[in-house]
mmCIF file of C-alpha atoms in Angstrom:
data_model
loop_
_atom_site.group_PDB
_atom_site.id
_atom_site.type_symbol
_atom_site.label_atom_id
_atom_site.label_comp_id
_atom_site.label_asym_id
_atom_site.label_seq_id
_atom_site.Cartn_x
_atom_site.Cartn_y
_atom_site.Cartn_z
ATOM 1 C CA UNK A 10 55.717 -94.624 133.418
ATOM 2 C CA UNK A 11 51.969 -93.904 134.996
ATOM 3 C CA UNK A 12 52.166 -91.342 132.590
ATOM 4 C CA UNK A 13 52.534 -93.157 129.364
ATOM 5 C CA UNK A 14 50.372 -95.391 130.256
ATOM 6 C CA UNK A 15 47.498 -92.874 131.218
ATOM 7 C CA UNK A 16 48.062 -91.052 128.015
ATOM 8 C CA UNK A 17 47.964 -94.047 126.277
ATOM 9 C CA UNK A 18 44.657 -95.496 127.894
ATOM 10 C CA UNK A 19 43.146 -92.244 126.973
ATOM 11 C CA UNK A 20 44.182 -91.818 122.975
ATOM 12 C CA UNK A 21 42.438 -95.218 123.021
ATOM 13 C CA UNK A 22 39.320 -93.963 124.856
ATOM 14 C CA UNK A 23 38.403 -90.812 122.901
ATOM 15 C CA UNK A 24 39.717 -92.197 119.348
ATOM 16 C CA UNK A 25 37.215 -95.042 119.953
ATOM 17 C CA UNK A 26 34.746 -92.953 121.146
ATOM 18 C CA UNK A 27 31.253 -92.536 119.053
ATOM 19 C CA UNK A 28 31.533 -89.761 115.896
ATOM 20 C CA UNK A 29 28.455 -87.643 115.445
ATOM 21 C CA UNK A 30 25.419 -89.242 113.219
ATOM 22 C CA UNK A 31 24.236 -86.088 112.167
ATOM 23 C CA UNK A 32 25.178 -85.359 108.743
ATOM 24 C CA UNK A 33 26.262 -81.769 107.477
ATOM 25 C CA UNK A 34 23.858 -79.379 105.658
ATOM 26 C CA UNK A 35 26.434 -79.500 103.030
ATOM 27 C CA UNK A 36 26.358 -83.528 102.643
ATOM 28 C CA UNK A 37 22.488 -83.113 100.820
ATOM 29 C CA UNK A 38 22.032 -83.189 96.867
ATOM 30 C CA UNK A 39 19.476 -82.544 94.274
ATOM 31 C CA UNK A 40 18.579 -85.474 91.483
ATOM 32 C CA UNK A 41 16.569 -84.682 88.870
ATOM 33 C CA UNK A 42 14.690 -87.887 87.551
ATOM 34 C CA UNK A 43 13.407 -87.822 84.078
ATOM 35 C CA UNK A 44 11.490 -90.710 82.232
ATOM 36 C CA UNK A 45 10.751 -91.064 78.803
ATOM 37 C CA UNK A 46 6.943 -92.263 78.422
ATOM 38 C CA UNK A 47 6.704 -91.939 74.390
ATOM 39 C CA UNK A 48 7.655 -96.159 74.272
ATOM 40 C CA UNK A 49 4.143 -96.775 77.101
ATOM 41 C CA UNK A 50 2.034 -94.373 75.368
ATOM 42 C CA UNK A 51 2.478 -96.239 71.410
ATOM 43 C CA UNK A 52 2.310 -100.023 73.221
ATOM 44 C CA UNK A 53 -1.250 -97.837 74.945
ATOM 45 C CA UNK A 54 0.576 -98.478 78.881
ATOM 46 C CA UNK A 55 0.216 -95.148 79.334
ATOM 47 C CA UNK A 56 -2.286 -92.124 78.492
ATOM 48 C CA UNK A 57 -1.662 -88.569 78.203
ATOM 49 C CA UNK A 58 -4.392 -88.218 81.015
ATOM 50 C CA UNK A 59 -2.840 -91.020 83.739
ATOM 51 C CA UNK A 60 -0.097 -89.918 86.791
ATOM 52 C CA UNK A 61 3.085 -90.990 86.477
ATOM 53 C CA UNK A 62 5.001 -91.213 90.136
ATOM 54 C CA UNK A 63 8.742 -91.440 91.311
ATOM 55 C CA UNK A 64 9.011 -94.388 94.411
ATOM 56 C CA UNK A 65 12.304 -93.955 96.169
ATOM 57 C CA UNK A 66 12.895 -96.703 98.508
ATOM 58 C CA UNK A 67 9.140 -98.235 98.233
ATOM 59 C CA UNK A 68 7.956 -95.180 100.312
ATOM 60 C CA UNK A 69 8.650 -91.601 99.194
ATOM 61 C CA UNK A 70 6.133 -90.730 96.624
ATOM 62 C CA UNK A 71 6.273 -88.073 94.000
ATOM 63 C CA UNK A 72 4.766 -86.787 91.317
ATOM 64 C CA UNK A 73 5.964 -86.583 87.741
ATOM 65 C CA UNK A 74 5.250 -83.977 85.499
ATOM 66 C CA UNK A 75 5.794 -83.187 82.026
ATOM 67 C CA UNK A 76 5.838 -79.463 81.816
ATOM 68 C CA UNK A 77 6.729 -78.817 77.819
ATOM 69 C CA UNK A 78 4.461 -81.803 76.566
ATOM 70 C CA UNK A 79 7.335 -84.094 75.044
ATOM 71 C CA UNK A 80 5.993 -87.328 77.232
ATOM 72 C CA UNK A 81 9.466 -86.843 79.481
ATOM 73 C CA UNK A 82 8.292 -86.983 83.011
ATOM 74 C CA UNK A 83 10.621 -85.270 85.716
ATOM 75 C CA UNK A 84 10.828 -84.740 89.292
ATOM 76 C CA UNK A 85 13.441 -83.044 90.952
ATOM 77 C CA UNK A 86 14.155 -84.266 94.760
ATOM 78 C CA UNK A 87 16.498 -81.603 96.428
ATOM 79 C CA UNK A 88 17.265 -83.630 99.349
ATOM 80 C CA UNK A 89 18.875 -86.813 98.843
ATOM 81 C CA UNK A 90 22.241 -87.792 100.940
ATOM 82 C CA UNK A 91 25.517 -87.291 99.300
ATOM 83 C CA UNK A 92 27.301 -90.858 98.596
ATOM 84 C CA UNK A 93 23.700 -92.591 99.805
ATOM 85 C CA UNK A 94 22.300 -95.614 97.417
ATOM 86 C CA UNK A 95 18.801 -95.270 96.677
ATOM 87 C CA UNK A 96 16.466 -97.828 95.042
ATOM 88 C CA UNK A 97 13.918 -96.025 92.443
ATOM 89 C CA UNK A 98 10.841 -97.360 90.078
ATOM 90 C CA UNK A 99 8.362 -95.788 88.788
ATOM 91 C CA UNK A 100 4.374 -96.545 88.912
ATOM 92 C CA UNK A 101 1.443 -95.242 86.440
ATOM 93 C CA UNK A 102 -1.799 -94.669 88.550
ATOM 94 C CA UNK A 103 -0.101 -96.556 91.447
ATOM 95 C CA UNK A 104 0.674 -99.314 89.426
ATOM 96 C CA UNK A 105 4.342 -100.559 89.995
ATOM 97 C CA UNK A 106 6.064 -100.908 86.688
ATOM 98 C CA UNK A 107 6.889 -104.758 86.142
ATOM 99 C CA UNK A 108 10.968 -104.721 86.522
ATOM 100 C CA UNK A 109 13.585 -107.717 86.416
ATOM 101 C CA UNK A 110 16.402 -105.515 88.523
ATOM 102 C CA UNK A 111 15.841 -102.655 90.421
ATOM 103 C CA UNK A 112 17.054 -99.193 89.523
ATOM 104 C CA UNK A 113 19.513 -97.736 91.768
ATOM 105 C CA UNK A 114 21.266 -94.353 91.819
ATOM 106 C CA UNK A 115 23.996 -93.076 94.068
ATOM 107 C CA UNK A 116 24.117 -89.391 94.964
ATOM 108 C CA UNK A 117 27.436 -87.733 93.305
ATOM 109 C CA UNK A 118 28.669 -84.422 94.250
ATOM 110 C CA UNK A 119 27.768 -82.858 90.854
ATOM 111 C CA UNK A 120 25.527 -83.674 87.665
ATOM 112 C CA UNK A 121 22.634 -85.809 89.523
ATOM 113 C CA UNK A 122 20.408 -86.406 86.502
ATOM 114 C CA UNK A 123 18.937 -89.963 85.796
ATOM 115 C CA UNK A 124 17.108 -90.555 82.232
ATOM 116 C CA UNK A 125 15.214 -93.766 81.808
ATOM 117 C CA UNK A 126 12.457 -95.503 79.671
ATOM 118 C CA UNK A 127 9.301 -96.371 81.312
ATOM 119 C CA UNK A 128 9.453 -100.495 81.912
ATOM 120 C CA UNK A 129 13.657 -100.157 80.447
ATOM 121 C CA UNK A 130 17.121 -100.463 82.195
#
């Protein structure tokens, strides 16, 4: 009976033990972010000759750039968690755009590509 109840007190103390918090190499994804500008540049928000940056969770900064000259901004951030919730804007010359919700995105396993408008949900 010492036995049973051994075993038993230790399933209990190593399945209640604490997992690992690292998270796998695998668990990381790329999102492309894209934003339309063409809408800011006719009501004169934005000029060809302004920086456009991507604010992911009111800290990480990055640049936008528009690389074929269509006014579509993109940055591509390769390591974002897998399954992870992420709050986004965007700001022109470090100026916040003016928002009523925030944008979110959550990090599938495939096709991580966000298109917005400048100042649009």
């Amino acid at each position: 009976m010492k036995i049973i109840y051994i075993s038993f007190f230790l399933m209990i103390f190593f399945g209640c033990s604490d997992s690992p918090n690292e998270i796998p190499l695998d668990s990381y994804r790329a999102v492309e972010f894209n934003v339309n500008m063409n809408n800011a540049i006719n009501n004169n928000i934005f000029n060809t000759d302004d920086t456009i940056s991507l604010i992911i969770n009111t800290s990480d900064i990055f640049e936008m750039i528009d690389e074929d000259g269509d006014n579509i901004f993109t940055s591509t951030i390769s390591d974002l968690v897998l399954g992870k919730i992420y709050d986004y804007n965007y700001s022109i010359n470090d100026s916040i755009e003016n928002l009523d919700a925030i944008r979110t995105i959550i990090v599938n396993d495939n096709d991580n590509i966000v298109f917005d408008y400048y100042q649009e949900l």
